[in-house]
mmCIF file of C-alpha atoms and ligand atoms in Angstrom:
data_model
loop_
_atom_site.group_PDB
_atom_site.id
_atom_site.type_symbol
_atom_site.label_atom_id
_atom_site.label_comp_id
_atom_site.label_asym_id
_atom_site.label_seq_id
_atom_site.Cartn_x
_atom_site.Cartn_y
_atom_site.Cartn_z
ATOM 1 C CA MET A 889 71.361 81.994 84.535
ATOM 2 C CA ALA A 890 71.772 85.352 82.785
ATOM 3 C CA ASP A 891 75.082 86.986 83.595
ATOM 4 C CA HIS A 892 75.523 90.611 82.608
ATOM 5 C CA GLY A 893 78.762 91.405 84.438
ATOM 6 C CA PRO A 894 82.061 92.007 82.629
ATOM 7 C CA GLU A 895 83.639 88.922 81.114
ATOM 8 C CA SER A 896 85.542 86.548 83.354
ATOM 9 C CA VAL A 897 89.326 86.588 82.936
ATOM 10 C CA LEU A 898 90.250 84.006 85.548
ATOM 11 C CA ARG A 899 87.955 81.542 87.216
ATOM 12 C CA PHE A 900 88.816 78.732 89.608
ATOM 13 C CA GLU A 901 86.149 76.134 90.176
ATOM 14 C CA ARG A 902 86.770 73.817 93.138
ATOM 15 C CA VAL A 903 90.498 73.650 92.448
ATOM 16 C CA VAL A 904 92.559 71.179 94.444
ATOM 17 C CA VAL A 905 96.364 70.996 94.198
ATOM 18 C CA THR A 906 98.240 68.341 96.122
ATOM 19 C CA PHE A 907 101.982 67.807 96.572
ATOM 20 C CA ASP A 908 103.072 64.446 97.974
ATOM 21 C CA GLU A 909 99.558 63.880 99.321
ATOM 22 C CA ASN A 910 99.672 67.293 100.999
ATOM 23 C CA PRO A 911 96.779 69.452 99.847
ATOM 24 C CA VAL A 912 98.170 72.985 99.232
ATOM 25 C CA LEU A 913 95.072 74.358 97.501
ATOM 26 C CA ARG A 914 91.853 73.038 99.006
ATOM 27 C CA ASP A 915 88.733 73.444 96.949
ATOM 28 C CA ILE A 916 89.410 77.001 95.751
ATOM 29 C CA SER A 917 86.672 78.784 93.794
ATOM 30 C CA PHE A 918 86.593 82.407 92.672
ATOM 31 C CA ASN A 919 85.807 84.424 89.588
ATOM 32 C CA MET A 920 87.873 87.428 88.573
ATOM 33 C CA ARG A 921 86.384 89.725 85.973
ATOM 34 C CA ARG A 922 87.847 92.139 83.488
ATOM 35 C CA GLY A 923 88.810 95.456 85.089
ATOM 36 C CA GLU A 924 89.109 94.011 88.560
ATOM 37 C CA THR A 925 92.036 94.314 90.942
ATOM 38 C CA ARG A 926 92.441 91.299 93.200
ATOM 39 C CA ILE A 927 94.576 91.351 96.324
ATOM 40 C CA ILE A 928 95.624 87.926 97.603
ATOM 41 C CA LEU A 929 96.738 87.868 101.225
ATOM 42 C CA GLY A 930 97.897 84.932 103.310
ATOM 43 C CA ALA A 931 100.672 83.736 105.598
ATOM 44 C CA ALA A 932 103.878 82.238 104.172
ATOM 45 C CA GLY A 933 103.140 78.763 102.850
ATOM 46 C CA SER A 934 99.382 79.378 102.555
ATOM 47 C CA GLY A 935 99.393 78.635 98.814
ATOM 48 C CA LYS A 936 99.574 82.091 97.178
ATOM 49 C CA THR A 937 102.374 81.269 94.743
ATOM 50 C CA VAL A 938 100.868 77.877 93.946
ATOM 51 C CA LEU A 939 97.589 79.638 93.155
ATOM 52 C CA LEU A 940 99.265 82.014 90.674
ATOM 53 C CA LYS A 941 101.258 79.193 89.070
ATOM 54 C CA THR A 942 98.058 77.195 88.711
ATOM 55 C CA ALA A 943 96.445 80.200 87.016
ATOM 56 C CA LEU A 944 99.347 80.161 84.539
ATOM 57 C CA GLY A 945 99.112 76.437 83.885
ATOM 58 C CA LEU A 946 102.569 75.866 85.374
ATOM 59 C CA ILE A 947 100.923 73.657 87.981
ATOM 60 C CA ARG A 948 97.980 71.485 86.921
ATOM 61 C CA PRO A 949 95.171 70.951 89.433
ATOM 62 C CA ASP A 950 94.508 67.460 90.779
ATOM 63 C CA SER A 951 90.826 68.234 90.499
ATOM 64 C CA GLY A 952 88.622 71.186 89.665
ATOM 65 C CA ARG A 953 88.792 73.551 86.704
ATOM 66 C CA VAL A 954 90.680 76.699 85.778
ATOM 67 C CA TRP A 955 89.055 79.001 83.225
ATOM 68 C CA VAL A 956 91.209 81.667 81.615
ATOM 69 C CA PHE A 957 89.545 84.268 79.385
ATOM 70 C CA GLU A 958 86.424 82.100 79.564
ATOM 71 C CA GLU A 959 88.227 79.062 78.187
ATOM 72 C CA ASP A 960 88.301 75.863 80.218
ATOM 73 C CA SER A 961 91.988 74.931 80.389
ATOM 74 C CA SER A 962 91.414 71.417 81.790
ATOM 75 C CA ASP A 963 92.399 69.614 78.605
ATOM 76 C CA PHE A 964 94.920 72.153 77.329
ATOM 77 C CA SER A 965 98.169 70.912 75.841
ATOM 78 C CA GLU A 966 101.388 72.688 76.816
ATOM 79 C CA HIS A 967 101.278 74.386 73.397
ATOM 80 C CA GLN A 968 97.811 75.777 74.121
ATOM 81 C CA TRP A 969 98.971 77.016 77.511
ATOM 82 C CA MET A 970 101.960 78.745 75.911
ATOM 83 C CA LYS A 971 99.603 80.611 73.579
ATOM 84 C CA LEU A 972 97.375 81.589 76.474
ATOM 85 C CA ARG A 973 100.321 82.743 78.620
ATOM 86 C CA ARG A 974 101.156 85.370 76.008
ATOM 87 C CA ARG A 975 98.054 87.188 77.228
ATOM 88 C CA MET A 976 99.129 86.914 80.859
ATOM 89 C CA GLY A 977 101.976 88.873 82.428
ATOM 90 C CA MET A 978 103.707 87.456 85.480
ATOM 91 C CA LEU A 979 106.058 89.016 87.971
ATOM 92 C CA PHE A 980 107.615 86.039 89.739
ATOM 93 C CA GLN A 981 108.592 86.156 93.396
ATOM 94 C CA GLU A 982 112.067 87.779 93.762
ATOM 95 C CA SER A 983 111.725 88.912 90.105
ATOM 96 C CA ALA A 984 113.394 85.704 88.777
ATOM 97 C CA LEU A 985 115.475 87.552 86.162
ATOM 98 C CA PHE A 986 117.937 85.652 83.961
ATOM 99 C CA ASP A 987 121.313 86.472 85.569
ATOM 100 C CA SER A 988 123.362 85.860 82.430
ATOM 101 C CA LEU A 989 121.217 88.113 80.224
ATOM 102 C CA THR A 990 121.391 91.913 80.103
ATOM 103 C CA ILE A 991 118.417 93.985 81.222
ATOM 104 C CA GLU A 992 117.551 94.580 77.563
ATOM 105 C CA GLU A 993 117.620 90.824 76.835
ATOM 106 C CA ASN A 994 115.583 90.036 79.960
ATOM 107 C CA VAL A 995 112.841 92.460 78.999
ATOM 108 C CA ALA A 996 112.900 91.435 75.318
ATOM 109 C CA TYR A 997 112.453 87.773 76.269
ATOM 110 C CA PRO A 998 108.624 87.654 76.228
ATOM 111 C CA LEU A 999 108.529 89.587 72.924
ATOM 112 C CA LEU A 1000 110.947 87.152 71.264
ATOM 113 C CA ASN A 1001 109.099 84.127 72.584
ATOM 114 C CA GLN A 1002 105.751 85.090 71.124
ATOM 115 C CA GLY A 1003 104.288 83.188 68.199
ATOM 116 C CA ALA A 1004 105.403 85.835 65.710
ATOM 117 C CA PRO A 1005 108.214 87.947 67.192
ATOM 118 C CA PRO A 1006 108.323 91.563 65.995
ATOM 119 C CA PRO A 1007 111.285 92.700 63.825
ATOM 120 C CA PRO A 1008 114.502 93.420 65.826
ATOM 121 C CA GLY A 1009 114.217 97.224 65.551
ATOM 122 C CA GLU A 1010 110.721 97.095 66.972
ATOM 123 C CA VAL A 1011 111.822 94.851 69.829
ATOM 124 C CA ARG A 1012 114.527 97.352 70.769
ATOM 125 C CA SER A 1013 112.177 100.336 70.719
ATOM 126 C CA ARG A 1014 109.499 98.495 72.671
ATOM 127 C CA VAL A 1015 112.072 97.469 75.313
ATOM 128 C CA GLU A 1016 113.278 101.066 75.570
ATOM 129 C CA GLU A 1017 109.708 102.299 75.859
ATOM 130 C CA ILE A 1018 108.805 99.899 78.645
ATOM 131 C CA LEU A 1019 112.071 100.526 80.519
ATOM 132 C CA THR A 1020 111.244 104.235 80.354
ATOM 133 C CA PHE A 1021 107.832 103.399 81.834
ATOM 134 C CA VAL A 1022 109.592 101.874 84.867
ATOM 135 C CA GLU A 1023 112.216 104.664 84.817
ATOM 136 C CA LEU A 1024 115.150 102.382 84.043
ATOM 137 C CA GLU A 1025 115.936 103.385 80.466
ATOM 138 C CA HIS A 1026 119.617 103.863 81.371
ATOM 139 C CA THR A 1027 120.136 100.197 82.347
ATOM 140 C CA LEU A 1028 119.757 98.426 78.958
ATOM 141 C CA GLU A 1029 123.321 97.063 78.840
ATOM 142 C CA LYS A 1030 123.589 96.213 82.540
ATOM 143 C CA PHE A 1031 123.230 92.801 84.151
ATOM 144 C CA PRO A 1032 120.753 92.079 86.987
ATOM 145 C CA SER A 1033 123.594 91.708 89.531
ATOM 146 C CA GLU A 1034 124.564 95.356 88.888
ATOM 147 C CA LEU A 1035 121.154 96.653 90.000
ATOM 148 C CA SER A 1036 119.612 97.169 93.435
ATOM 149 C CA GLY A 1037 116.763 94.940 94.640
ATOM 150 C CA GLY A 1038 114.183 97.629 93.884
ATOM 151 C CA MET A 1039 115.557 98.163 90.378
ATOM 152 C CA ARG A 1040 115.503 94.428 89.691
ATOM 153 C CA ARG A 1041 111.876 94.353 90.772
ATOM 154 C CA ARG A 1042 111.150 97.141 88.275
ATOM 155 C CA VAL A 1043 112.869 95.145 85.517
ATOM 156 C CA GLY A 1044 110.694 92.176 86.487
ATOM 157 C CA ILE A 1045 107.628 94.381 86.112
ATOM 158 C CA ALA A 1046 108.856 95.646 82.734
ATOM 159 C CA ARG A 1047 109.283 92.046 81.579
ATOM 160 C CA ALA A 1048 105.802 91.137 82.856
ATOM 161 C CA ILE A 1049 104.071 93.989 81.015
ATOM 162 C CA VAL A 1050 106.179 94.381 77.850
ATOM 163 C CA THR A 1051 103.620 92.523 75.703
ATOM 164 C CA ASP A 1052 100.723 94.609 77.097
ATOM 165 C CA PRO A 1053 98.912 91.585 78.526
ATOM 166 C CA PRO A 1054 95.262 92.093 79.505
ATOM 167 C CA LEU A 1055 95.793 90.040 82.689
ATOM 168 C CA ILE A 1056 98.792 90.594 84.961
ATOM 169 C CA LEU A 1057 99.760 88.532 88.005
ATOM 170 C CA TYR A 1058 102.240 89.935 90.504
ATOM 171 C CA ASP A 1059 103.786 87.606 93.074
ATOM 172 C CA SER A 1060 104.892 89.557 96.145
ATOM 173 C CA PRO A 1061 106.035 92.694 94.279
ATOM 174 C CA THR A 1062 107.052 94.484 97.492
ATOM 175 C CA ALA A 1063 108.562 91.597 99.487
ATOM 176 C CA GLY A 1064 112.009 92.337 100.877
ATOM 177 C CA LEU A 1065 111.974 96.013 99.888
ATOM 178 C CA ASP A 1066 112.198 99.019 102.192
ATOM 179 C CA PRO A 1067 108.878 100.905 102.612
ATOM 180 C CA ILE A 1068 109.776 103.738 100.242
ATOM 181 C CA THR A 1069 110.926 101.432 97.452
ATOM 182 C CA ALA A 1070 107.876 99.239 98.077
ATOM 183 C CA ASN A 1071 105.658 102.253 97.559
ATOM 184 C CA THR A 1072 107.427 103.135 94.289
ATOM 185 C CA ILE A 1073 106.795 99.584 93.067
ATOM 186 C CA MET A 1074 103.101 99.740 93.953
ATOM 187 C CA GLU A 1075 102.797 103.085 92.167
ATOM 188 C CA LEU A 1076 104.119 101.370 89.039
ATOM 189 C CA VAL A 1077 101.636 98.525 89.404
ATOM 190 C CA ALA A 1078 98.786 101.048 89.701
ATOM 191 C CA LYS A 1079 100.128 103.108 86.788
ATOM 192 C CA GLU A 1080 100.170 100.043 84.542
ATOM 193 C CA ARG A 1081 96.660 99.087 85.633
ATOM 194 C CA ASP A 1082 95.237 102.548 85.068
ATOM 195 C CA THR A 1083 96.973 103.433 81.798
ATOM 196 C CA LYS A 1084 96.313 100.052 80.125
ATOM 197 C CA SER A 1085 93.103 98.976 81.889
ATOM 198 C CA ALA A 1086 94.935 95.806 82.879
ATOM 199 C CA THR A 1087 93.127 93.319 85.073
ATOM 200 C CA THR A 1088 95.512 92.831 87.972
ATOM 201 C CA ALA A 1089 96.076 90.203 90.664
ATOM 202 C CA ILE A 1090 98.592 90.920 93.409
ATOM 203 C CA VAL A 1091 99.916 88.530 96.015
ATOM 204 C CA THR A 1092 101.195 90.411 99.024
ATOM 205 C CA HIS A 1093 101.592 90.217 102.767
ATOM 206 C CA ARG A 1094 101.248 94.014 103.052
ATOM 207 C CA PHE A 1095 97.710 95.250 103.591
ATOM 208 C CA GLN A 1096 98.801 98.752 102.555
ATOM 209 C CA ASP A 1097 99.619 97.430 99.051
ATOM 210 C CA GLY A 1098 95.969 96.437 98.679
ATOM 211 C CA GLU A 1099 94.786 99.668 100.213
ATOM 212 C CA LEU A 1100 96.850 101.692 97.743
ATOM 213 C CA MET A 1101 95.351 99.768 94.822
ATOM 214 C CA ALA A 1102 91.817 100.203 96.197
ATOM 215 C CA LYS A 1103 92.047 103.868 97.140
ATOM 216 C CA PHE A 1104 94.271 105.418 94.487
ATOM 217 C CA SER A 1105 94.345 105.610 90.754
ATOM 218 C CA TYR A 1106 96.965 106.930 88.383
ATOM 219 C CA ASN A 1107 96.199 110.216 86.673
ATOM 220 C CA PRO A 1108 98.102 110.426 83.368
ATOM 221 C CA GLY A 1109 97.538 114.192 83.341
ATOM 222 C CA SER A 1110 99.425 114.880 86.562
ATOM 223 C CA GLY A 1111 101.598 111.759 86.347
ATOM 224 C CA LYS A 1112 100.653 110.971 89.930
ATOM 225 C CA LEU A 1113 98.510 108.663 91.986
ATOM 226 C CA GLU A 1114 95.434 110.425 93.244
ATOM 227 C CA PRO A 1115 92.843 109.376 95.809
ATOM 228 C CA VAL A 1116 89.768 107.926 94.226
ATOM 229 C CA LEU A 1117 86.711 109.937 95.166
ATOM 230 C CA ARG A 1118 83.671 107.809 95.540
ATOM 231 C CA ASN A 1119 80.283 107.535 97.130
ATOM 232 C CA GLY A 1120 80.061 104.116 98.633
ATOM 233 C CA THR A 1121 81.014 102.163 95.530
ATOM 234 C CA ASP A 1122 84.517 101.204 94.554
ATOM 235 C CA PRO A 1123 85.192 102.449 91.015
ATOM 236 C CA VAL A 1124 88.486 100.593 90.718
ATOM 237 C CA ASN A 1125 86.742 97.449 91.817
ATOM 238 C CA THR A 1126 89.186 95.864 94.227
ATOM 239 C CA VAL A 1127 88.477 92.449 95.730
ATOM 240 C CA PHE A 1128 90.498 91.076 98.614
ATOM 241 C CA MET A 1129 90.943 87.422 99.345
ATOM 242 C CA VAL A 1130 92.733 85.620 102.141
ATOM 243 C CA LEU A 1131 94.283 82.157 101.972
ATOM 244 C CA LYS A 1132 94.885 80.033 105.044
ATOM 245 C CA GLU A 1133 96.677 76.714 104.651
ATOM 246 C CA GLY A 1134 95.400 76.366 101.107
ATOM 247 C CA GLU A 1135 91.868 77.352 101.918
ATOM 248 C CA LEU A 1136 90.087 80.489 100.756
ATOM 249 C CA VAL A 1137 88.839 81.878 104.079
ATOM 250 C CA PHE A 1138 87.808 85.364 102.970
ATOM 251 C CA GLU A 1139 86.681 87.078 99.772
ATOM 252 C CA GLY A 1140 85.238 90.583 99.755
ATOM 253 C CA THR A 1141 85.818 94.328 99.750
ATOM 254 C CA GLN A 1142 88.313 96.221 101.845
ATOM 255 C CA ALA A 1143 85.513 97.397 104.137
ATOM 256 C CA GLU A 1144 84.380 93.808 104.659
ATOM 257 C CA LEU A 1145 87.958 92.742 105.335
ATOM 258 C CA GLU A 1146 88.339 95.496 107.913
ATOM 259 C CA GLN A 1147 85.172 94.332 109.652
ATOM 260 C CA SER A 1148 86.114 90.655 109.780
ATOM 261 C CA ARG A 1149 86.049 89.089 113.260
ATOM 262 C CA ASP A 1150 88.109 86.103 112.137
ATOM 263 C CA PRO A 1151 91.424 86.421 114.013
ATOM 264 C CA TYR A 1152 93.466 85.024 111.085
ATOM 265 C CA VAL A 1153 91.793 87.334 108.554
ATOM 266 C CA SER A 1154 91.940 90.444 110.712
ATOM 267 C CA LYS A 1155 95.676 89.879 111.256
ATOM 268 C CA PHE A 1156 96.141 91.127 107.689
ATOM 269 C CA VAL A 1157 94.392 94.436 108.336
ATOM 270 C CA LYS A 1158 96.519 97.298 109.513
ATOM 271 C CA HIS A 1159 94.507 99.360 111.990
HETATM 272 N N1 ADP B 2637 106.812 72.228 93.919
HETATM 273 C C1 ADP B 2637 106.405 71.947 95.162
HETATM 274 N N2 ADP B 2637 106.540 70.712 95.686
HETATM 275 C C2 ADP B 2637 106.112 70.420 96.921
HETATM 276 N N3 ADP B 2637 105.534 71.292 97.748
HETATM 277 C C3 ADP B 2637 105.372 72.552 97.308
HETATM 278 C C4 ADP B 2637 105.808 72.961 95.995
HETATM 279 N N4 ADP B 2637 105.499 74.276 95.820
HETATM 280 C C5 ADP B 2637 104.922 74.665 96.982
HETATM 281 N N5 ADP B 2637 104.849 73.654 97.864
HETATM 282 C C6 ADP B 2637 104.236 73.722 99.200
HETATM 283 O O1 ADP B 2637 102.944 74.274 99.045
HETATM 284 C C7 ADP B 2637 102.622 75.142 100.111
HETATM 285 C C8 ADP B 2637 102.247 76.514 99.563
HETATM 286 O O2 ADP B 2637 103.393 77.105 98.972
HETATM 287 P P1 ADP B 2637 103.375 78.532 98.331
HETATM 288 O O3 ADP B 2637 102.242 78.673 97.401
HETATM 289 O O4 ADP B 2637 104.738 78.768 97.764
HETATM 290 O O5 ADP B 2637 103.136 79.498 99.600
HETATM 291 P P2 ADP B 2637 103.091 81.092 99.657
HETATM 292 O O6 ADP B 2637 101.748 81.434 100.153
HETATM 293 O O7 ADP B 2637 104.157 81.453 100.670
HETATM 294 O O8 ADP B 2637 103.412 81.615 98.299
HETATM 295 C C9 ADP B 2637 103.853 75.176 101.018
HETATM 296 O O9 ADP B 2637 103.633 74.291 102.067
HETATM 297 C C10 ADP B 2637 104.959 74.681 100.122
HETATM 298 O O10 ADP B 2637 105.952 74.036 100.860
HETATM 299 MG MG1 MG B 2638 105.009 82.706 97.616
#
């Protein structure tokens, strides 16, 4: 069949993941294309983190296929996955920073673990540049324990995006943060998406995180998020999906999500 849409960056085809005979992803299929923002909602334990880790090859499916950048990863060696992961940024749940490394060393980590690391001077300037992007340029020599939760989350984002990956996965970027800090974090996620045209997947339990991504875009001119004006179509191309006990029970636009009659799905919509 002819397919003229943008290229696929992440495709699950009937993916099943089982732990101790417990299915945690049940027959998941979706196709995420370049330029898309995907919001993944679901209750605690519904499989959101497992889904992202499967996308990164950190968990291998029991059956089904994962395609990344149009490559079937089914028979990938760990070495092949490592190469592929250089094109994928990941913010892990709770940031998962290395406690014994400084902020500079944490953010430099993905640069130094590439196939061909840049020269040391370049690493330093890139780390400074990306820490400026998240407004933490004054924390280079500090350790994670010296920063607030919101600042650590920003360091995690800096580490996820320092290599300018075309695909970025964020696991619960706003979890555990107060509403104002959460909003600052989401502004950063949108700023990265809109300045680098990064394809973005976000796991969250906050509907308003998805709404912000769908309804606002970052204007480099004003340095602010601005409402997206549109006539019916969604220019930032946001797709919502909802997981329930490992099953994909909804996939569609924000408007479709808001209209859902399914009690589990509509629980995630803030009216
Ligand atoms: N490494 C693991 N071993 C066994 N069970 C796991 C593992 N990782 C996750 N699970 C189980 O898989 C289910 C989905 O977990 P997870 O994806 O972390 O949920 P969430 O949607 O909260 O991110 C949960 O029941 C969890 O206990
Ligand atoms: Mg999780």
